[in-house]
Every structure is written in structure tokens, then in C-alpha cells.
Coordinates of C-alpha atoms and ligand atoms in Angstrom, one line a residue:
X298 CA -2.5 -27.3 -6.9
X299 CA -0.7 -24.3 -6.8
X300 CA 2.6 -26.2 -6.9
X301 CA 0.7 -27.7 -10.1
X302 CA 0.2 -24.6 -11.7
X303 CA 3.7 -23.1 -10.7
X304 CA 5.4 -26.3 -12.5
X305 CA 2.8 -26.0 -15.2
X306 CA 4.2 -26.6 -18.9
X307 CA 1.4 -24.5 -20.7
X308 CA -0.9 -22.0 -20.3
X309 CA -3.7 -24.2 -20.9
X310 CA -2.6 -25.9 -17.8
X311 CA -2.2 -23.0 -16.2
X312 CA -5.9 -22.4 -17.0
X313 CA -6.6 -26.3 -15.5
X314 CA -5.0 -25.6 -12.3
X315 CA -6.2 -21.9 -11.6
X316 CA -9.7 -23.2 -12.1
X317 CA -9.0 -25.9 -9.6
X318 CA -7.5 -23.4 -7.1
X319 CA -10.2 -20.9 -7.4
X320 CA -12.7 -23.4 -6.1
X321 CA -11.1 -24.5 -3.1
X322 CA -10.4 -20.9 -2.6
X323 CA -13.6 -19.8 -2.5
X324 CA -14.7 -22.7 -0.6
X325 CA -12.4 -21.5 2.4
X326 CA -13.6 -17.8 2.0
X327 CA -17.1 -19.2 1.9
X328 CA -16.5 -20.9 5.6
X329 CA -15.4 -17.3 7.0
X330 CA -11.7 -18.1 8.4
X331 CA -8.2 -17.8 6.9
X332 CA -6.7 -20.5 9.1
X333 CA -7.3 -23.1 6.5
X334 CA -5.8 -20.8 3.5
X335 CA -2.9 -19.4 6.2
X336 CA -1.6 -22.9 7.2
X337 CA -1.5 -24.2 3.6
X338 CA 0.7 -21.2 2.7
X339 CA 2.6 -21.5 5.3
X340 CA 3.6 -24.8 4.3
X341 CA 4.3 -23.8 0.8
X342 CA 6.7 -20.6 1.8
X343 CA 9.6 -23.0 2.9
X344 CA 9.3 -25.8 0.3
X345 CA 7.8 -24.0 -2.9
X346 CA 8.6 -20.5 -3.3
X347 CA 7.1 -20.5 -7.1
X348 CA 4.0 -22.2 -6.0
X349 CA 3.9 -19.7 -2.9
X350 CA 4.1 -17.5 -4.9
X351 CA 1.3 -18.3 -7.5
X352 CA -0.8 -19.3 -4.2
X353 CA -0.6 -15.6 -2.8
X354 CA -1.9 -14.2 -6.1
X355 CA -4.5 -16.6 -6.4
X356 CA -6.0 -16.0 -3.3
X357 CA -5.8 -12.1 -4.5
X358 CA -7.4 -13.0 -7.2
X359 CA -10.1 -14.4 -5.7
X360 CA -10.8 -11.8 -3.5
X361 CA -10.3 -8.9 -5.5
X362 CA -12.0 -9.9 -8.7
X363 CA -14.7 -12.3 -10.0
X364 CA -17.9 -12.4 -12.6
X365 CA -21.8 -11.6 -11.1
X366 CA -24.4 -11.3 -13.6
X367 CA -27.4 -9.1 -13.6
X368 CA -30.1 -9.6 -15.6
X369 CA -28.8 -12.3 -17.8
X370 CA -25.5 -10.0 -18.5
X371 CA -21.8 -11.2 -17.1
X372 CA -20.0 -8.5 -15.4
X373 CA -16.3 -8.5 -14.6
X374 CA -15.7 -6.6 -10.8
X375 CA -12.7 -5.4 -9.8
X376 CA -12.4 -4.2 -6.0
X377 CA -9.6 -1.1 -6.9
X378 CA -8.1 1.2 -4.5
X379 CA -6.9 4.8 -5.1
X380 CA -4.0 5.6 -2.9
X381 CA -2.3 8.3 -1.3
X382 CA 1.2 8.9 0.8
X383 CA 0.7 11.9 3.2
X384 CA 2.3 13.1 6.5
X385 CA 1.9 16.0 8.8
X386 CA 3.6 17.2 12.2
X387 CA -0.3 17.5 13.0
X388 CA -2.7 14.6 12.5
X389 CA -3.3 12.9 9.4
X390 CA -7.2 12.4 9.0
X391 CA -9.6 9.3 8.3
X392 CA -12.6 8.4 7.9
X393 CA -15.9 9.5 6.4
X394 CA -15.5 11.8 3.3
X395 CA -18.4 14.1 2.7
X396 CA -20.5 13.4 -0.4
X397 CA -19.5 16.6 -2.5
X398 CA -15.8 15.8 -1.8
X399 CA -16.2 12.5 -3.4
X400 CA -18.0 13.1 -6.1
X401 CA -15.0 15.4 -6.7
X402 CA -13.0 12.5 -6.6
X403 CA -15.3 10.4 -9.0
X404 CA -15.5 12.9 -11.9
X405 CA -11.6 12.9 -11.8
X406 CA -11.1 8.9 -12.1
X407 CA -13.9 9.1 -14.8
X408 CA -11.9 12.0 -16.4
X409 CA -8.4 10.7 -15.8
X410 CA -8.1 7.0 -15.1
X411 CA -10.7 4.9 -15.5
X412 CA -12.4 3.3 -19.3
X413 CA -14.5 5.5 -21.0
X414 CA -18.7 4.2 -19.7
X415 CA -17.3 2.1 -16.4
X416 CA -19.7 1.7 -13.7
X417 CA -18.0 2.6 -10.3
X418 CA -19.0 2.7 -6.9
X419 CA -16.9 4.6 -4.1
X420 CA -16.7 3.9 -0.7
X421 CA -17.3 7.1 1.6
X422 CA -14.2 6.6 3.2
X423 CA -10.8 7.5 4.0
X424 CA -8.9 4.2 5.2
X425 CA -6.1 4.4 7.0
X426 CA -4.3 0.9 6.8
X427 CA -5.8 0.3 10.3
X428 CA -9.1 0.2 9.1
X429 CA -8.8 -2.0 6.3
X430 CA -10.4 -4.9 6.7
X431 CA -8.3 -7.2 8.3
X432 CA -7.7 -11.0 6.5
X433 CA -9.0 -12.7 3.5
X434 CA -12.6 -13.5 4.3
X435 CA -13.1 -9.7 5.5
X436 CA -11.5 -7.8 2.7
X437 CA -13.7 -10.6 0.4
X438 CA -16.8 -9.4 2.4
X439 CA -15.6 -5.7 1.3
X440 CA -15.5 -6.2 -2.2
X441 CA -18.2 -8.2 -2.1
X442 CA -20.6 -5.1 -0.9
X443 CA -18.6 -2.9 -3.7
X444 CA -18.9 -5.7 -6.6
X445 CA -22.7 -5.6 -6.2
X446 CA -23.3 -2.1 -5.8
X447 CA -21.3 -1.5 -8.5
X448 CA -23.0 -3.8 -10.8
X449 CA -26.4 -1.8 -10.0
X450 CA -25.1 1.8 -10.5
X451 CA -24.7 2.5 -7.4
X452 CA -21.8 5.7 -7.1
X453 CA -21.4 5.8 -3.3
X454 CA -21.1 2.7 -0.4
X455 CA -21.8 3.9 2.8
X456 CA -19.4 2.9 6.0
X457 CA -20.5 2.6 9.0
X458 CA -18.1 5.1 11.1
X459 CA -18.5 3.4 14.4
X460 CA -17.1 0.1 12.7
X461 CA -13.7 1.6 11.7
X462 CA -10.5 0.7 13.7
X463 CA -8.6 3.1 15.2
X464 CA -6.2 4.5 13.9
X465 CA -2.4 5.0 14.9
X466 CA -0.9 8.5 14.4
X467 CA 2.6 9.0 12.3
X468 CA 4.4 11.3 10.8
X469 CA 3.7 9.8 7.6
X470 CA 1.4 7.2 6.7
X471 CA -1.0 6.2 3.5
X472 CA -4.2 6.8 3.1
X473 CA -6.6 4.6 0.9
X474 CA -10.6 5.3 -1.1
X475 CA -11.8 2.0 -1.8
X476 CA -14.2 1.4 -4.8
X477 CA -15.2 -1.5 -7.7
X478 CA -15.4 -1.4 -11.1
X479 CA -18.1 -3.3 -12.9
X480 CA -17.9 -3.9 -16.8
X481 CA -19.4 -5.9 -19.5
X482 CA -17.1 -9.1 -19.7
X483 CA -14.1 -8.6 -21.6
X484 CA -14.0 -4.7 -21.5
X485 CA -11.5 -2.1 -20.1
X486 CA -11.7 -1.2 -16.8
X487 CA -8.6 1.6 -16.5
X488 CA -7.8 4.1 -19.0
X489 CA -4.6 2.6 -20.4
X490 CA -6.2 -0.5 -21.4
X491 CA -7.9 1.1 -23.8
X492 CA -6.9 0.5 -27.3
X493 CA -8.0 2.5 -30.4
X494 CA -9.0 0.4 -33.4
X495 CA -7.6 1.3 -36.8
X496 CA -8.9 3.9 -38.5
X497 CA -10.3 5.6 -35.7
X498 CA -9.0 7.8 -33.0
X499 CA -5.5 9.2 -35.5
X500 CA -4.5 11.1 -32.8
X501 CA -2.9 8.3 -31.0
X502 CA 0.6 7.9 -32.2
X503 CA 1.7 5.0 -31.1
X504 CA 1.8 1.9 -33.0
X505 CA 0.3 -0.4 -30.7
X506 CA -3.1 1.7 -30.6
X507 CA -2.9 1.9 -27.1
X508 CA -4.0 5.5 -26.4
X509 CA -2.4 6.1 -22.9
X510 CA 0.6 4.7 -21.0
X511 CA 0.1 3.9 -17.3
X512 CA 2.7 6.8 -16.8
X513 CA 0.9 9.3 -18.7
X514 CA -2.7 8.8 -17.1
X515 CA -0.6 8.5 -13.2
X516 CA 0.5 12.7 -14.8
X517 CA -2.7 13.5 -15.6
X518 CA -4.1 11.8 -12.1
X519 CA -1.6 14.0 -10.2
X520 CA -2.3 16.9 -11.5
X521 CA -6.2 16.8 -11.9
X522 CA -6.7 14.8 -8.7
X523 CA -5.4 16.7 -6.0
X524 CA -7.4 19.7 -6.1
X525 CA -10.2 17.3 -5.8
X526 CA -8.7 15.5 -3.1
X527 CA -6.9 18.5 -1.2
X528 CA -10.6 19.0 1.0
X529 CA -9.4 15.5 2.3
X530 CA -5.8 16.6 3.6
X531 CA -5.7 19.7 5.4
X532 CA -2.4 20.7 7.2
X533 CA -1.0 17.7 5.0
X534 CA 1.8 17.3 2.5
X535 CA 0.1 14.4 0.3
X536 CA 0.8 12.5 -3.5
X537 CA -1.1 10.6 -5.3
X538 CA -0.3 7.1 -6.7
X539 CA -2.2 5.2 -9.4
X540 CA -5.4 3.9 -8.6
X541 CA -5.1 0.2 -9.3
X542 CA -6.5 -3.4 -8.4
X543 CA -6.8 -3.4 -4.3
X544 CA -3.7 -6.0 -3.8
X545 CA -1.3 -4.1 -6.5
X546 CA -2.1 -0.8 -5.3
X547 CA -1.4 -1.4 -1.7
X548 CA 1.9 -3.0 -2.5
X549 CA 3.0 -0.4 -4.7
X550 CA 1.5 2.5 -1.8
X551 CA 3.7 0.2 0.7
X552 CA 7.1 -0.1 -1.5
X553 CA 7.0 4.0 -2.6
X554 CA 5.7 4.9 1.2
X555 CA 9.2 4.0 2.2
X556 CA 11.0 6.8 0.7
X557 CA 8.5 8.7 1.3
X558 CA 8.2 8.7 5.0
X559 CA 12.4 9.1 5.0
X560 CA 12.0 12.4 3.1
X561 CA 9.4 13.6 5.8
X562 CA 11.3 12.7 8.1
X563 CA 14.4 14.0 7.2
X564 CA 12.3 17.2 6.2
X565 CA 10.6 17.1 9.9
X566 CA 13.6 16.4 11.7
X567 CA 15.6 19.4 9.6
X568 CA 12.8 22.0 10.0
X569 CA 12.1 21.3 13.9
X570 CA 15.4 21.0 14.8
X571 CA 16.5 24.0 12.6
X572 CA 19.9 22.1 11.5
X573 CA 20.4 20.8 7.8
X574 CA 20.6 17.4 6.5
X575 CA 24.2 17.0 6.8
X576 CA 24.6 17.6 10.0
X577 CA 22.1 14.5 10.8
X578 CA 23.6 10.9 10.6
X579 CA 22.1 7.4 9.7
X580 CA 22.1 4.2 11.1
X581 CA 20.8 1.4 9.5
X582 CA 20.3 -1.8 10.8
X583 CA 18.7 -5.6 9.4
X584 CA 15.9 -7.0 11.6
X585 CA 14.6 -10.7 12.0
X586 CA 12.2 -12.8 13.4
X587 CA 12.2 -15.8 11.6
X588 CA 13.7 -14.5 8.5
X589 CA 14.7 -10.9 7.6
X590 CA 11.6 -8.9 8.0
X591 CA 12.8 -5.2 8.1
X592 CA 15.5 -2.6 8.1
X593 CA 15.1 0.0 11.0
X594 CA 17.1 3.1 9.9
X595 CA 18.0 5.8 13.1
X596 CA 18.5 9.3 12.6
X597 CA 21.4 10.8 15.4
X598 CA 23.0 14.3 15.0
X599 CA 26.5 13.6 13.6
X600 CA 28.6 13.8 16.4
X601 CA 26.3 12.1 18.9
X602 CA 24.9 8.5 19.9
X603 CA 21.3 9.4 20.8
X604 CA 19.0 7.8 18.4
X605 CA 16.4 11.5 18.1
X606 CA 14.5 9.4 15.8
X607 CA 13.4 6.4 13.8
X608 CA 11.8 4.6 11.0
X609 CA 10.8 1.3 10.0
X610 CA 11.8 0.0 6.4
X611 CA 9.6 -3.2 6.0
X612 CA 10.3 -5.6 3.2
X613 CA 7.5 -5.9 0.8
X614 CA 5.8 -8.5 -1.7
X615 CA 8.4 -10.6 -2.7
X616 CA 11.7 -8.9 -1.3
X617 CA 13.9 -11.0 1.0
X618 CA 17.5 -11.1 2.6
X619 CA 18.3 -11.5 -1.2
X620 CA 17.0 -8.5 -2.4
X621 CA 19.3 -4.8 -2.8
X622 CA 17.8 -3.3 0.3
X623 CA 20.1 -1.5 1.7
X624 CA 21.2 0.2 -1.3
X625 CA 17.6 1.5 -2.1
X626 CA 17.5 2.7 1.7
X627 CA 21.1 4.4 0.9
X628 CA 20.1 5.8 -2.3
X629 CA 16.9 7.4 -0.6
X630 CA 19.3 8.7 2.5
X631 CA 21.1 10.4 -0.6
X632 CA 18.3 12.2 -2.0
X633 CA 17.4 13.3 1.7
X634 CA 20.6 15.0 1.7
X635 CA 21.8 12.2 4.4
X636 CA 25.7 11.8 4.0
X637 CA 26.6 10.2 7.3
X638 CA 25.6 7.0 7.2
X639 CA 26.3 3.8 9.3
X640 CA 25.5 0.0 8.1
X641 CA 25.1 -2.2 11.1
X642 CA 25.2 -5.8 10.0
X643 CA 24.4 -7.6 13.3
X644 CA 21.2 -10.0 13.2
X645 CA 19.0 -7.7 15.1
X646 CA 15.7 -9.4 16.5
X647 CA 12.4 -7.3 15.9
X648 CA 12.3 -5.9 19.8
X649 CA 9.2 -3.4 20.8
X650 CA 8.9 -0.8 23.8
X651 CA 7.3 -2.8 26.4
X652 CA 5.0 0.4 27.4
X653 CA 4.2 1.8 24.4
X654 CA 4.8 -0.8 21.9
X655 CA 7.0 1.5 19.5
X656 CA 10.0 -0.2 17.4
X657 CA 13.2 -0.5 19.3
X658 CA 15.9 1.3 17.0
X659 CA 19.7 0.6 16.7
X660 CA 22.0 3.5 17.6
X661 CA 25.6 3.8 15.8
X662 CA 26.8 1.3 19.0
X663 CA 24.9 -1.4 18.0
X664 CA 22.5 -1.4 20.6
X665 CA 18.7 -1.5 20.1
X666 CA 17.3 1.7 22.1
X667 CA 14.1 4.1 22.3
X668 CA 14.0 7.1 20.6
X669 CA 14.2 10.1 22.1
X670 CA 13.3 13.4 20.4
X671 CA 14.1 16.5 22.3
X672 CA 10.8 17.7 23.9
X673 CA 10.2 21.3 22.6
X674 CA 7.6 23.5 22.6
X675 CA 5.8 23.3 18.9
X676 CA 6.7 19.4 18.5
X677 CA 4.0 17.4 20.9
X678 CA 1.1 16.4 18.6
X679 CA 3.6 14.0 16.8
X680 CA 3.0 10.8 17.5
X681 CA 7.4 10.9 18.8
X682 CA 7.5 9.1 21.9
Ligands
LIG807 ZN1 7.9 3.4 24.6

């Protein structure tokens, strides 16, 4: 079916063949395992990529959004997720978020990003992607508990603490609130679907009548939502991203947390080693298991081998070995102020410390080693290794 639909002439075919999909899709969520939905995708990644494709966002689809009634009235719920890139030589927090904090938080997406009247709910939680639910069926069970508290007006879910994974300290990580949107069928949910009809609203100048861009309202989210998040994020550098439909928000949070974590890196590694950025050098290498699944990028003084430090730069979504990688990691090494740097082009396999489970990193030889930061006094709550 979703080789159907990827082939599909029309969009009323389309519409045929995502009906079709949604069914059996639920079906498998309904029986509480992915194996099913995992093996079938599997199968598609070698000998469809279209209809891969279309299968991954169906599946999104289906667990992210759907239609409940209550009291003879059809709601559309969105599970949406508001995230943040942070990082701190100290820890980063998670978990609960006290009730005055978060109603902070919800008068600011009412204010700045979300349709004018949306119901919303809010879990009392700060995930780190450790404590996301792991799998389909579990992040379906999620938004199924937010969908329905939503739909009755309900503004905060509560999470049970005990239940939350553990999570694993960085430098620099995201961090993730979790809510749903409930809405009369057919309304707006976010702010920059909302269009002004003729007539009304002059102010809005452009011709479309749509009264906010996605990068207006992301402005206005920065600077009105991190005061109101700031309680959340002590001894933190932090940014906000768009809020935005669970799946699309944590892609995005994944692709910009890349550059992100190489400036606080670079950053770290400057202001603990008291040396500027060109004095560091870069080594970047491909990594593969089956196919290409990551660059690893090193960070040695100039004029030495020892890798002081490392970072992981995972491929996302749809990227693959076809993708510009390597000149979005260069272009980021750039900005860092990174002018050494060395392309390795060897097919690295992913390799792991056997002890503590860190990513081996390539050093300017072209061997994969542990990195070794320079134990001094101030450094030790980092998670270095
Ligand atoms: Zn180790």
C-alpha cells in the first residue's frame, strides 16, 4: 500500500491508499508491538525508497494525529512538542516542571504560537530524548493520554517521575515539553496558519492574508519564551526552536542540534583549555554499519594526535551517503572559528568503548581511539571520559 500511494497518479488516489494504510496501521498499534510495522519497513528501505518514505510518515501520521469526538463534536488532535537545544559544563536538568513554571510556558504558546481559542494540554515534563517513549505503540500510548485530555480542557498531564528513563549526561543535548492540541475539525492549530479574511484584520500586509510567517512567530517565540522557560535551565546556555507536530519537531531539534553541540564544544573546549579556536584542529571521519550512519568529528590541538575530544554528527530524516554532509559539518567548523581541518575518507565501522560504551573517535592517523581530555581541576562534572 504504501508503494501504492508512492506511485499514485492523483491525489484522490493518494486519499484511496492513505485510508487503506491508516487501517492497517492502527491495527498493528492496536496489537502493542512494532515488530510487525518494523519488518515491513525494513523491507521497503532497500527496494522502495519513495514508498519508504511515504510508509515512515504514515506511521507518523498515525501516531501523532487523529479525530476523537466529544459530545457529538469532531476534534482534530495533534500530539506537538516544544523543543529546546541546551548544554552546560554542569548538568543539564529533566524531569518534572513545577506547575507555576508551566503555566509560564502555556500563556506564552497561547500568546506566541499557537491559534487564537486552541485547547492545549501540557505534560509536566522535561524530556530528555532518553525519556521519550521509546517505539511506535509507546509514543501512540503518549499522545493518546494528551489527545483526550486535551479534548476535555484539561491544561496539565501529570507524569509519573519514577517511570522516566534515565538520563545520559552531555555537554549538549535537547530537551523536549510534550503537549496536544485539540480543535474543532478543520481549524488552525499554530499561529501561522491563521489566515485573515478580507476585509478584516487591514493590518496584515501580505497578500495571501496569512497573518504570520513561521519565521516571524519562531522571533516572537524566542524572545517571549525564554524568560518563561529560563526557571527550567539553570547554569545552562539554551534556544528555543519552533514548537511543532511531535515527529517534525524532533527532526528539526535533531538536524539544528548538530551545530549546536559543535559550537559548545568548541566554546567548552576554548574556555577550559584557555586556547582559541585556531589553535584546535578537526578530524572528520564517515561511519558505517550497514550504510553510512554518522560522521564522528575529533577535536586535537593543532600540532598534536591526541583526540581531547569528540562529537557525533548522526545523519537525520532522509540524509544518506548522497547527501552534502561534510560540507555542512565544514561550514559549522567555520563558524566555530575551526580552521584546521582533516577529511578522513576511510569506511570507518561504528566501534564503542567496551567499558563505558562512549563512541570510538578517529584521530588525524586514521585510527579510531578514546578520547582523552586532560583531567583538571574545574572540568569533572562533564560527562568527558
Ligand atoms: Zn570508555
Amino acid at each position: 500500500m504504501a508503494a501504492g500511494l508512492a506511485a499514485s497518479g492523483s491525489r484522490i488516489e493518494d486519499a484511496f491508499w492513505e485510508n487503506r494504510l491508516a487501517e492497517k496501521i492502527h491495527a498493528q498499534l492496536r496489537t502493542g508491538d512494532d515488530q510487525n510495522l518494523e519488518a515491513a519497513l525494513d523491507q521497503l528501505y532497500e527496494s522502495d525508497p519513495a514508498g519508504y518514505g511515504e510508509f515512515i510518515y504514515a506511521i507518523e501520521a498515525a501516531i501523532e494525529c487523529s479525530i476523537l469526538t466529544r459530545e457529538d463534536r469532531g476534534y482534530d488532535v495533534l500530539m506537538f512538542a516544544v523543543p529546546v537545544l541546551t548544554w552546560s559544563r554542569f548538568s543539564i536538568p529533566s524531569g518534572p516542571v513545577a506547575g507555576p513554571v508551566l503555566a509560564n510556558v502555556r500563556v506564552q504558546l497561547e500568546a506566541h504560537v499557537l491559534a487564537a481559542n486552541v485547547q492545549f494540554v501540557l505534560a509536566n515534563c522535561l524530556f530528555s530524548p532518553d525519556q521519550l517513549p521509546r517505539g511506535y505503540h509507546l509514543t501512540h500510548e503518549l499522545a493518546d493520554k494528551l489527545w483526550k485530555a486535551a479534548v476535555t480542557g484539561e491544561r496539565e498531564l501529570h507524569m509519573n517521575p519514577r517511570q522516566l528513563a534515565e538520563t545520559g549526561r552531555f555537554l549538549s543535548d535537547t530537551r523536549y515539553l510534550l503537549g496536544a492540541i485539540a480543535v474543532p475539525q478543520g481549524k488552525p492549530m499554530f499561529r501561522w496558519q491563521e489566515i485573515g479574511r478580507t476585509g478584516e484584520d487591514k493590518s496584515a500586509g501580505n497578500s495571501s492574508g496569512i497573518k504570520f510567517s513561521k519565521q516571524e512567530i519562531l522571533l516572537a517565540w524566542r524572545s517571549q519564551g525564554t524568560e518563561a522557560l529560563r526557571p527550567l535551565f539553570q547554569g545552562c546556555a539554551f534556544e528555543l526552536l519552533i514548537p511543532d507536530g511531535f515527529f517534525s519537531a524532533w527532526r528539526m531539534a535533531d538536524r539544528l542540534a548538530r551545530p549546536y553541540s559543535m559550537h559548545a564544544t568548541v566554546e567548552f573546549l576554548q574556555s577550559t583549555l584557555n586556547i582559541s579556536a585556531n589553535r584546535l584542529r578537526a578530524v572528520i571521519a564517515p561511519f558505517y554499519d550497514q550504510w553510512l550512519e554518522e560522521y564522528r568529528v575529533s577535536f586535537t590541538l593543532k600540532d598534536r594526535d591526541d583526540v581531547l575530544y569528540g562529537i557525533v554528527w548522526a545523519l537525520v530524516g532522509d540524509e544518506d551517503e548522497n547527501s552534502d554532509t561534510v560540507t555542512q559539518i565544514e561550514t559549522a567548523l567555520q563558524e566555530c572559528g575551526i580552521m584546521h581541518t582533516t577529511l578522513l575518507d576511510n569506511r570507518f565501522l561504528l566501534e564503542y568503548c567496551e567499558e563505558c560504551g562512549a563512541p570510538l573517535f578517529p584521530n588525524p592517523e586514521g585510527e579510531v581511539v578514546h578520547a582523552e581530555f586532560p583531567e583538571e581541576g574545574e572540568v569533572t562534572p562533564v560527562h568527558l571520559h
